CSV table of C-alpha atoms and ligand atoms in Angstrom, one decimal:
chain,number,residue,atom,x,y,z
A,19,MET,CA,148.7,108.5,144.3
A,20,LYS,CA,146.6,109.6,141.3
A,21,ILE,CA,142.8,109.6,141.2
A,22,ALA,CA,140.4,110.0,138.2
A,23,ILE,CA,136.7,111.0,138.6
A,24,ILE,CA,134.6,110.1,135.6
A,25,GLY,CA,131.4,112.4,135.2
A,26,LEU,CA,131.2,115.8,136.8
A,27,GLY,CA,127.5,116.0,137.9
A,28,PHE,CA,126.7,116.6,141.6
A,29,VAL,CA,128.4,113.7,142.9
A,30,GLY,CA,131.6,113.7,140.8
A,31,LEU,CA,132.2,117.3,141.0
A,32,SER,CA,131.7,117.4,144.7
A,33,LEU,CA,134.1,114.5,145.1
A,34,THR,CA,136.5,116.2,142.7
A,35,SER,CA,136.5,119.4,144.4
A,36,VAL,CA,136.8,118.0,147.9
A,37,LEU,CA,139.6,115.6,147.2
A,38,SER,CA,141.6,118.3,145.3
A,39,SER,CA,141.0,120.8,148.1
A,40,LYS,CA,142.6,118.5,150.3
A,41,GLY,CA,145.6,118.3,148.1
A,42,TYR,CA,145.0,115.0,146.3
A,43,ASP,CA,146.3,114.6,142.7
A,44,ILE,CA,142.9,114.6,140.8
A,45,ILE,CA,141.8,114.3,137.2
A,46,GLY,CA,138.0,115.3,136.8
A,47,ILE,CA,136.9,113.9,133.5
A,48,ASP,CA,133.7,114.7,131.6
A,49,ILE,CA,132.7,114.2,128.0
A,50,ASP,CA,131.0,117.6,127.8
A,51,LYS,CA,133.9,119.9,126.8
A,52,GLU,CA,131.8,123.3,127.4
A,53,LYS,CA,131.1,121.9,131.0
A,54,CYS,CA,134.8,121.2,131.5
A,55,GLU,CA,135.8,124.5,130.2
A,56,LYS,CA,133.6,126.3,132.9
A,57,ILE,CA,134.8,123.9,135.7
A,58,GLU,CA,138.4,124.7,134.7
A,59,ASN,CA,137.7,128.3,135.1
A,60,GLY,CA,136.4,127.7,138.7
A,61,ILE,CA,132.6,127.9,137.7
A,62,SER,CA,130.2,125.3,138.8
A,63,PRO,CA,127.7,124.4,136.0
A,64,PHE,CA,124.9,124.3,138.8
A,65,PHE,CA,124.3,126.0,142.0
A,66,GLU,CA,125.4,124.1,145.1
A,67,PRO,CA,126.5,125.8,148.2
A,68,GLU,CA,130.1,125.6,149.0
A,69,LEU,CA,130.9,123.8,145.9
A,70,GLU,CA,132.5,126.8,143.8
A,71,LYS,CA,134.7,127.8,146.6
A,72,THR,CA,135.9,124.2,147.3
A,73,LEU,CA,136.5,123.6,143.5
A,74,GLN,CA,138.6,127.0,143.2
A,75,ASN,CA,140.7,125.8,146.2
A,76,GLY,CA,141.4,122.6,144.4
A,77,LEU,CA,142.3,124.2,141.1
A,78,LYS,CA,145.0,126.1,143.1
A,79,LYS,CA,146.4,122.9,143.9
A,80,LYS,CA,146.8,119.7,141.6
A,81,LEU,CA,143.4,119.5,140.1
A,82,LYS,CA,143.2,119.0,136.3
A,83,ILE,CA,139.9,119.0,134.3
A,84,SER,CA,139.7,117.2,130.9
A,85,SER,CA,137.5,115.5,128.5
A,86,ASP,CA,140.3,113.1,127.6
A,87,PHE,CA,139.8,109.7,129.0
A,88,SER,CA,143.3,108.6,128.1
A,89,LEU,CA,144.7,110.6,131.2
A,90,ILE,CA,143.3,107.7,133.4
A,91,LYS,CA,146.4,105.7,132.3
A,92,ASN,CA,148.6,106.4,135.4
A,93,CYS,CA,145.7,106.4,137.9
A,94,ASP,CA,145.4,104.5,141.1
A,95,PHE,CA,141.8,105.0,141.6
A,96,ILE,CA,139.0,105.6,139.3
A,97,PHE,CA,135.8,106.7,140.4
A,98,VAL,CA,132.9,106.3,138.2
A,99,THR,CA,130.2,109.0,139.0
A,100,VAL,CA,128.1,109.3,135.6
A,101,GLY,CA,124.4,109.4,135.7
A,102,THR,CA,121.9,106.5,135.5
A,103,PRO,CA,118.6,108.0,134.3
A,104,GLN,CA,115.5,106.2,133.8
A,105,ASN,CA,113.6,104.5,130.8
A,106,THR,CA,109.9,105.4,130.3
A,107,ASN,CA,109.0,102.1,132.0
A,108,GLY,CA,110.8,103.1,135.2
A,109,SER,CA,113.8,100.8,134.5
A,110,ILE,CA,117.2,102.2,134.8
A,111,ASP,CA,119.0,103.4,131.5
A,112,LEU,CA,122.5,102.1,131.4
A,113,THR,CA,123.6,103.8,128.2
A,114,ILE,CA,126.0,106.3,129.8
A,115,ILE,CA,127.5,104.2,132.3
A,116,LYS,CA,128.1,101.4,129.7
A,117,LYS,CA,129.8,103.9,127.5
A,118,ALA,CA,132.0,105.4,130.4
A,119,VAL,CA,133.3,101.9,131.4
A,120,SER,CA,134.0,100.8,127.8
A,121,THR,CA,136.2,103.9,127.4
A,122,ILE,CA,137.7,103.2,130.7
A,123,ALA,CA,138.4,99.7,129.6
A,124,GLU,CA,140.1,100.9,126.4
A,125,ASN,CA,142.3,103.0,128.2
A,126,LEU,CA,143.1,100.2,130.9
A,127,GLN,CA,145.2,98.4,128.3
A,128,LYS,CA,147.7,101.2,128.7
A,129,ASN,CA,147.6,101.4,132.3
A,130,LYS,CA,150.9,100.1,133.9
A,131,LYS,CA,149.4,100.1,137.5
A,132,LYS,CA,146.6,97.8,138.9
A,133,PRO,CA,144.0,100.5,139.2
A,134,ILE,CA,140.8,100.2,141.4
A,135,ILE,CA,137.7,101.2,139.6
A,136,LEU,CA,134.9,102.4,142.2
A,137,ILE,CA,131.3,102.6,140.8
A,138,LYS,CA,129.5,105.4,142.6
A,139,SER,CA,126.7,105.6,140.2
A,140,THR,CA,123.4,104.0,141.4
A,141,VAL,CA,122.8,100.8,139.7
A,142,ILE,CA,120.4,97.8,140.2
A,143,PRO,CA,121.5,94.8,142.0
A,144,GLY,CA,123.4,92.6,139.7
A,145,THR,CA,124.7,95.3,137.2
A,146,ILE,CA,128.3,95.4,138.1
A,147,LYS,CA,128.8,91.7,138.1
A,148,LYS,CA,126.6,91.0,135.0
A,149,ILE,CA,127.2,94.1,132.8
A,150,ILE,CA,130.1,96.4,134.0
A,151,LEU,CA,132.7,93.7,134.8
A,152,PRO,CA,132.1,91.9,131.5
A,153,ILE,CA,132.5,95.1,129.7
A,154,LEU,CA,135.8,96.0,131.6
A,155,GLU,CA,137.3,92.5,131.1
A,156,LYS,CA,136.4,92.0,127.3
A,157,LYS,CA,137.4,95.7,126.2
A,158,SER,CA,140.8,95.7,128.2
A,159,ASN,CA,141.8,92.1,127.8
A,160,LYS,CA,142.5,92.2,131.7
A,161,LYS,CA,141.0,90.3,134.5
A,162,ALA,CA,139.2,91.9,137.5
A,163,GLY,CA,140.5,90.8,140.7
A,164,LYS,CA,144.1,90.4,139.1
A,165,ASP,CA,144.9,93.4,137.0
A,166,PHE,CA,142.5,95.8,138.2
A,167,GLY,CA,140.0,96.0,141.2
A,168,LEU,CA,136.2,96.6,140.8
A,169,ILE,CA,134.3,98.1,143.8
A,170,SER,CA,130.7,99.1,144.4
A,171,ASN,CA,130.9,102.3,146.4
A,172,PRO,CA,127.5,103.7,146.6
A,173,GLU,CA,126.9,107.6,147.3
A,174,PHE,CA,124.6,109.1,149.9
A,175,LEU,CA,125.1,112.7,149.5
A,176,GLN,CA,122.2,115.1,149.4
A,177,GLU,CA,122.0,118.1,147.1
A,178,SER,CA,122.3,121.4,148.9
A,179,SER,CA,124.7,119.7,151.3
A,180,ALA,CA,126.8,117.9,148.9
A,181,ILE,CA,130.3,119.2,150.0
A,182,ARG,CA,129.5,118.7,153.6
A,183,ASP,CA,128.2,115.1,152.9
A,184,THR,CA,131.3,114.4,150.8
A,185,LYS,CA,133.5,115.4,153.6
A,186,PHE,CA,131.5,113.7,156.4
A,187,PRO,CA,129.5,110.7,155.1
A,188,HIS,CA,127.7,108.6,157.4
A,189,ALA,CA,129.1,105.4,156.2
A,190,VAL,CA,131.4,104.1,153.5
A,191,VAL,CA,130.1,101.1,151.5
A,192,LEU,CA,132.7,98.9,149.6
A,193,GLY,CA,131.4,96.0,147.6
A,194,THR,CA,133.7,93.5,146.1
A,195,ASN,CA,134.8,89.9,146.5
A,196,ASN,CA,138.5,90.6,146.2
A,197,THR,CA,140.3,91.1,149.5
A,198,GLU,CA,143.5,92.5,148.2
A,199,PHE,CA,141.8,95.4,146.3
A,200,LEU,CA,139.5,95.9,149.2
A,201,LYS,CA,142.5,96.5,151.5
A,202,LYS,CA,143.8,99.2,149.4
A,203,ALA,CA,140.4,100.9,149.0
A,204,LYS,CA,140.1,101.0,152.9
A,205,LYS,CA,143.4,102.3,153.4
A,206,LEU,CA,142.1,105.3,151.0
A,207,PHE,CA,138.7,105.7,153.0
A,208,LEU,CA,140.3,105.3,156.4
A,209,LYS,CA,142.7,108.2,155.7
A,210,LEU,CA,139.8,110.3,154.2
A,211,HIS,CA,137.2,109.5,156.9
A,212,PRO,CA,138.9,108.0,160.1
A,213,ASN,CA,136.0,107.8,162.2
A,214,VAL,CA,133.3,106.6,159.6
A,215,PRO,CA,132.1,103.1,159.7
A,216,ILE,CA,133.4,101.2,156.6
A,217,ILE,CA,131.1,98.3,155.6
A,218,SER,CA,132.5,95.8,153.2
A,219,THR,CA,130.2,93.5,151.4
A,220,ASN,CA,129.6,91.9,148.0
A,221,HIS,CA,128.7,93.8,144.9
A,222,GLN,CA,125.0,93.0,144.9
A,223,THR,CA,124.4,93.9,148.5
A,224,ALA,CA,126.2,97.3,148.1
A,225,GLU,CA,124.0,98.0,145.1
A,226,MET,CA,120.9,97.1,147.1
A,227,ILE,CA,122.1,99.2,150.0
A,228,LYS,CA,121.7,102.3,147.9
A,229,TYR,CA,118.2,101.4,146.8
A,230,ALA,CA,117.3,100.3,150.5
A,231,ASN,CA,118.3,103.8,151.7
A,232,ASN,CA,116.5,106.0,149.2
A,233,SER,CA,113.4,103.9,149.3
A,234,PHE,CA,113.3,103.9,153.1
A,235,LEU,CA,113.6,107.6,152.8
A,236,ALA,CA,110.6,107.9,150.4
A,237,THR,CA,108.7,105.6,152.7
A,238,LYS,CA,109.2,107.9,155.7
A,239,ILE,CA,108.0,110.9,153.6
A,240,SER,CA,105.0,109.1,152.2
A,241,PHE,CA,104.2,107.9,155.7
A,242,ILE,CA,104.2,111.5,157.2
A,243,ASN,CA,102.4,112.9,154.1
A,244,GLN,CA,99.5,110.3,154.7
A,245,LEU,CA,99.3,111.1,158.2
A,246,SER,CA,99.1,114.9,157.5
A,247,ASN,CA,96.1,114.2,155.3
A,248,ILE,CA,94.5,112.6,158.0
A,249,CYS,CA,95.4,115.5,160.4
A,250,GLN,CA,93.7,117.9,157.9
A,251,GLU,CA,90.4,116.4,158.9
A,252,ILE,CA,91.1,116.9,162.6
A,253,PRO,CA,90.4,120.4,163.7
A,254,GLY,CA,93.4,122.1,165.2
A,255,ALA,CA,95.7,119.1,164.6
A,256,ASN,CA,99.4,119.9,163.6
A,257,ILE,CA,101.4,117.4,161.6
A,258,ASP,CA,104.8,119.1,162.7
A,259,ASP,CA,104.1,118.6,166.5
A,260,ILE,CA,103.5,114.9,165.7
A,261,GLY,CA,106.5,114.4,163.5
A,262,LYS,CA,108.8,116.2,166.0
A,263,THR,CA,107.5,114.0,168.7
A,264,ILE,CA,107.6,110.5,167.0
A,265,GLY,CA,111.1,111.6,165.7
A,266,LEU,CA,112.4,111.6,169.4
A,267,ASP,CA,111.8,107.8,169.5
A,268,PRO,CA,115.3,106.6,168.5
A,269,ARG,CA,113.8,103.8,166.7
A,270,ILE,CA,112.2,106.4,164.5
A,271,GLY,CA,114.5,109.2,164.1
A,272,LYS,CA,113.6,112.9,163.5
A,273,LEU,CA,114.9,113.4,160.0
A,274,PHE,CA,112.7,113.0,156.9
A,275,LEU,CA,109.5,113.5,158.8
A,276,ASN,CA,108.4,116.8,157.4
A,277,ALA,CA,105.1,116.5,155.4
A,278,GLY,CA,104.9,118.5,152.1
A,279,PRO,CA,103.7,118.3,148.6
A,280,GLY,CA,105.5,114.6,148.1
A,281,TYR,CA,109.1,114.0,147.2
A,282,GLY,CA,110.8,115.1,144.1
A,283,GLY,CA,114.3,115.5,142.9
A,284,SER,CA,116.7,113.4,140.6
A,285,CYS,CA,116.9,110.5,142.8
A,286,LEU,CA,114.0,109.3,145.2
A,287,PRO,CA,111.3,109.2,142.5
A,288,LYS,CA,113.7,107.7,139.9
A,289,ASP,CA,115.2,105.0,142.6
A,290,MET,CA,111.8,104.0,143.6
A,291,LYS,CA,110.7,103.4,140.2
A,292,ALA,CA,113.8,101.4,139.4
A,293,LEU,CA,113.4,99.4,142.7
A,294,ILE,CA,109.5,98.6,141.8
A,295,ASN,CA,110.5,97.5,138.2
A,296,PHE,CA,113.5,95.3,139.6
A,297,ALA,CA,111.0,93.7,142.0
A,298,ASN,CA,108.3,93.0,139.5
A,299,ILE,CA,111.0,91.5,137.1
A,300,SER,CA,112.2,89.4,140.0
A,301,GLY,CA,108.6,88.0,140.7
A,302,ILE,CA,108.2,89.9,144.1
A,303,ASN,CA,105.1,92.2,144.3
A,304,PRO,CA,106.5,95.4,145.6
A,305,SER,CA,103.0,96.3,147.4
A,306,LEU,CA,104.5,98.6,150.1
A,307,LEU,CA,106.7,100.4,147.5
A,308,ASN,CA,103.7,100.8,145.1
A,309,ALA,CA,101.9,102.5,148.1
A,310,VAL,CA,104.7,104.9,148.8
A,311,GLU,CA,104.7,105.9,145.2
A,312,GLU,CA,100.8,106.2,145.0
A,313,VAL,CA,100.7,108.4,148.3
A,314,ASN,CA,103.2,110.5,146.6
A,315,THR,CA,101.4,111.2,143.3
A,316,LYS,CA,98.2,111.9,145.3
A,317,GLN,CA,99.8,114.5,147.4
A,318,LEU,CA,99.9,116.8,144.4
A,319,GLU,CA,96.2,116.1,143.4
A,320,GLN,CA,95.2,117.2,147.0
A,321,ILE,CA,96.8,120.8,146.3
A,322,ILE,CA,95.1,121.1,143.1
A,323,SER,CA,91.7,120.1,144.4
A,324,ILE,CA,92.2,122.6,147.3
A,325,THR,CA,92.8,125.3,144.7
A,326,LYS,CA,89.6,124.4,142.8
A,327,GLN,CA,87.4,124.2,145.9
A,328,LYS,CA,88.4,128.0,146.5
A,329,LEU,CA,88.7,129.2,142.9
A,330,GLY,CA,86.3,127.0,141.0
A,331,ASN,CA,87.1,126.8,137.4
A,332,LEU,CA,90.9,127.6,137.0
A,333,ALA,CA,90.7,128.7,133.7
A,334,SER,CA,92.4,132.4,133.3
A,335,LYS,CA,92.9,132.3,137.2
A,336,LYS,CA,96.1,134.1,138.2
A,337,ILE,CA,98.1,131.7,140.4
A,338,THR,CA,101.4,132.3,141.9
A,339,ILE,CA,103.9,129.6,142.6
A,340,LEU,CA,106.8,130.2,145.0
A,341,GLY,CA,109.6,127.9,144.5
A,342,THR,CA,110.2,125.8,141.5
A,343,ALA,CA,113.4,124.1,142.8
A,344,PHE,CA,112.9,120.6,144.3
A,345,LYS,CA,114.3,121.8,147.5
A,346,PRO,CA,115.8,125.0,148.9
A,347,ASN,CA,119.4,125.8,148.2
A,348,THR,CA,119.5,124.3,144.7
A,349,ASP,CA,118.6,125.3,141.4
A,350,ASP,CA,117.9,121.7,140.5
A,351,ILE,CA,114.2,121.3,139.2
A,352,ARG,CA,114.4,117.7,137.9
A,353,ASP,CA,111.3,115.8,138.9
A,354,SER,CA,110.5,118.7,141.1
A,355,ILE,CA,106.9,118.6,142.3
A,356,ALA,CA,106.3,122.4,141.7
A,357,ILE,CA,107.1,121.8,137.9
A,358,GLU,CA,104.5,118.9,137.8
A,359,LEU,CA,102.0,121.2,139.6
A,360,ILE,CA,102.5,124.1,137.0
A,361,LYS,CA,102.2,121.6,134.1
A,362,LYS,CA,98.8,120.4,135.7
A,363,LEU,CA,97.6,124.0,136.2
A,364,LEU,CA,98.5,125.0,132.7
A,365,LYS,CA,96.4,122.1,131.3
A,366,LYS,CA,93.8,123.8,133.3
A,367,LYS,CA,94.4,127.0,131.6
A,368,ALA,CA,95.4,128.8,134.8
A,369,LYS,CA,97.8,131.7,134.3
A,370,ILE,CA,100.9,131.0,136.2
A,371,THR,CA,103.5,133.3,137.6
A,372,ILE,CA,106.5,131.9,139.4
A,373,HIS,CA,109.3,133.1,141.7
A,374,ASP,CA,112.3,131.2,142.6
A,375,PRO,CA,115.7,132.5,144.0
A,376,LYS,CA,117.8,130.4,142.0
A,377,ALA,CA,115.9,128.0,139.6
A,378,ILE,CA,114.4,130.6,137.3
A,379,LYS,CA,116.8,129.8,134.6
A,380,ASN,CA,116.2,126.1,134.5
A,381,THR,CA,112.3,126.6,134.9
A,382,LYS,CA,112.5,128.7,131.7
A,383,LYS,CA,114.0,126.0,129.9
A,384,ILE,CA,110.8,124.0,130.4
A,385,PHE,CA,108.1,126.6,130.2
A,386,GLU,CA,109.7,129.3,128.0
A,387,GLU,CA,106.8,131.9,127.3
A,388,LYS,CA,104.0,129.8,128.7
A,389,ILE,CA,104.3,131.3,132.2
A,390,ASN,CA,105.5,134.5,133.8
A,391,TYR,CA,108.7,134.7,135.6
A,392,ALA,CA,108.9,137.4,138.6
A,393,LYS,CA,112.2,138.7,139.9
A,394,THR,CA,110.8,139.6,143.3
A,395,ILE,CA,108.2,138.0,145.5
A,396,ASN,CA,106.0,141.3,145.6
A,397,ALA,CA,105.9,141.3,141.8
A,398,ALA,CA,105.0,137.7,141.9
A,399,LEU,CA,102.0,138.2,144.3
A,400,SER,CA,100.8,141.3,142.3
A,401,LYS,CA,97.1,140.7,141.4
A,402,SER,CA,97.2,137.1,142.2
A,403,GLU,CA,94.3,135.0,143.2
A,404,CYS,CA,96.1,132.2,144.8
A,405,VAL,CA,99.6,131.7,146.1
A,406,ILE,CA,101.1,128.3,146.5
A,407,ILE,CA,104.3,127.9,148.4
A,408,MET,CA,106.1,124.8,147.2
A,409,THR,CA,109.7,125.2,148.2
A,410,GLN,CA,111.0,126.0,151.7
A,411,TRP,CA,113.3,129.0,150.5
A,412,LYS,CA,114.3,130.9,153.9
A,413,GLN,CA,112.9,134.2,152.1
A,414,TYR,CA,109.4,132.8,152.0
A,415,GLU,CA,109.5,132.5,155.8
A,416,GLU,CA,109.6,136.3,155.9
A,417,LEU,CA,106.2,136.9,154.2
A,418,THR,CA,103.9,139.2,155.8
A,419,ASN,CA,100.5,140.8,155.5
A,420,ASN,CA,102.3,143.8,153.9
A,421,GLN,CA,103.2,141.6,150.8
A,422,PHE,CA,99.9,139.6,150.6
A,423,LYS,CA,98.1,143.0,150.2
A,424,TYR,CA,99.3,143.0,146.5
A,425,MET,CA,97.1,140.1,146.0
A,426,LYS,CA,93.6,140.3,144.3
A,427,THR,CA,92.3,137.6,146.4
A,428,LYS,CA,94.3,136.7,149.7
A,429,PHE,CA,94.3,132.8,149.3
A,430,VAL,CA,97.5,131.2,150.5
A,431,ILE,CA,98.3,127.3,150.2
A,432,ASP,CA,101.4,126.6,152.2
A,433,SER,CA,102.5,123.2,151.4
A,434,ARG,CA,105.4,123.3,153.8
A,435,ARG,CA,103.7,125.1,156.7
A,436,MET,CA,106.3,128.0,156.7
A,437,LEU,CA,103.7,130.7,157.7
A,438,VAL,CA,102.0,128.7,160.4
A,439,LYS,CA,102.9,130.9,163.3
A,440,LYS,CA,102.1,134.1,161.8
A,441,GLN,CA,99.0,136.3,162.2
A,442,LEU,CA,98.0,136.7,158.6
A,443,ASN,CA,95.0,138.4,157.2
A,444,VAL,CA,94.5,135.8,154.6
A,445,ASP,CA,92.6,132.6,153.8
A,446,TYR,CA,95.4,130.2,154.8
A,447,TYR,CA,95.4,126.7,154.1
A,448,ALA,CA,98.3,124.5,155.1
A,449,ILE,CA,99.1,120.9,154.2
A,450,GLY,CA,98.9,118.9,157.5
A,451,LEU,CA,97.0,121.4,159.5
A,452,GLY,CA,93.4,120.6,160.7
A,453,ARG,CA,91.1,123.4,159.5
A,454,LYS,CA,89.0,124.9,162.3
A,455,ASN,CA,85.2,123.8,162.1
B,510,LIG,C1,118.4,111.9,148.1
B,510,LIG,C2,118.9,111.2,149.4
B,510,LIG,O1,118.5,111.9,150.4
B,510,LIG,C3,120.4,111.0,149.4
B,510,LIG,O2,120.8,110.3,150.6
B,510,LIG,C4,121.0,110.3,148.3
B,510,LIG,O3,122.2,110.2,148.0
B,510,LIG,C5,120.2,111.1,147.0
B,510,LIG,O4,119.0,111.2,146.9
B,510,LIG,C6,120.9,110.2,145.7
B,510,LIG,O5,120.5,109.1,145.5
B,510,LIG,O6,121.6,110.8,144.9
B,510,LIG,P1,118.3,114.3,147.3
B,510,LIG,O7,117.8,113.9,145.9
B,510,LIG,O8,119.3,115.4,147.2
B,510,LIG,O9,119.0,113.2,148.0
B,510,LIG,O10,117.1,115.1,148.1
B,510,LIG,P2,116.4,114.9,149.5
B,510,LIG,O11,117.0,115.7,150.4
B,510,LIG,O12,116.3,113.5,149.9
B,510,LIG,O13,115.0,115.2,149.0
B,510,LIG,C7,114.1,114.7,148.4
B,510,LIG,C8,112.8,115.1,148.2
B,510,LIG,O14,112.0,114.8,149.5
B,510,LIG,C9,112.6,116.6,148.1
B,510,LIG,O15,111.6,116.9,147.1
B,510,LIG,C10,112.3,117.1,149.5
B,510,LIG,O16,111.4,118.3,149.5
B,510,LIG,C11,111.5,115.8,150.0
B,510,LIG,N1,111.3,115.6,151.5
B,510,LIG,C12,112.4,115.5,152.2
B,510,LIG,C13,110.1,115.9,152.3
B,510,LIG,O17,109.1,116.2,151.6
B,510,LIG,N2,110.1,115.8,153.6
B,510,LIG,C14,111.2,115.5,154.2
B,510,LIG,O18,111.1,115.4,155.5
B,510,LIG,C15,112.4,115.4,153.6
């Protein structure tokens, strides 16, 4: 059995590495030749725990990496894992996936087998039926359901635990109307994940499940963030005790109740916008989803207003940002709230110094010489008038008075409540904590 994986980003490269390390015969394909070369040499193009080790394991077995799509011709399964970015109006940009399926279709003509194409990329409901299927049939001169299978197979992995999530997903969703190909796909997934529920449904529902998942997670975050804002007005109140306690109710669930500066990353903000756009086009007013987004945007304004309350005019004020990655254990800064914060502070002419254990290189690509990059936390704090903790990197938990002494004004804004239990000799302001009267 041969498997091709098209698009070697977080999802594609994790799947490629996990399957090949288990001994499957895998071809990982990406149009970016430079990226392919790195991967072939066992180097991941981005930081993800466990990824490089798993990839290197796969390379010792039957893994091949290439930018040549013709290699899919003998494959039994073809996973499509290319990106689906967003247009300026929030709608989803299908250029990359359309191109990828066109090339797959051209190569399907030569395929003697009846391969199953599994779409893992996130696409708006109706896309597979209305756009992807017609491209595949037209360009290959073959019929879906007869000559090849087409299945919607959304992905739920999280960055920073991509390998674990690929090995142990909470569910497998297979969207198709064809029972013969569904049976074959089920056989593969049952072998891969013996005890994981497999949900068989149609294309549209499978596509919608992905948006339901991500928009519900975003809703949980905005809910706890709004409550955290209320808590800030109640002297002594603590949002973490509230989140932990309501999370014990199985109807609520304990995860994704950590208040913070708002959700970021390459998925939740983009998928929320795409779903809102889709609802509007469908004639449904997405009032709840709009509110979730609004709370998310306002969360950052709050941090800026706390900074201004304390520092006054921000022009020339030296502000330190700890963490630019959108979450810890990644170097990904896409749609990171910290990046948004820096942009806003720069507009107010503040002087910014940043520290991040992994994301400095990516941050430099955006801001170049406009901000300072500190190699150590101490250097980042030196002479600073305000430090804002944005990402929950483990090392920021270790901060003590010893390090804050390098600051000019000891003013700490902790958007993740990492230092809440410490006796600090600083003016400490944390999101979600009621200030004493
Ligand atoms: C998200 C989903 O969690 C995955 O299930 C999904 O597969 C993925 O998008 C995707 O569609 O590809 P990811 O983007 O890796 O995964 O990031 P999350 O862990 O969901 O975090 C998103 C943002 O929410 C981060 O900025 C994080 O700091 C924030 N967050 C998360 C909170 O502020 N509080 C929480 O309790 C949880």
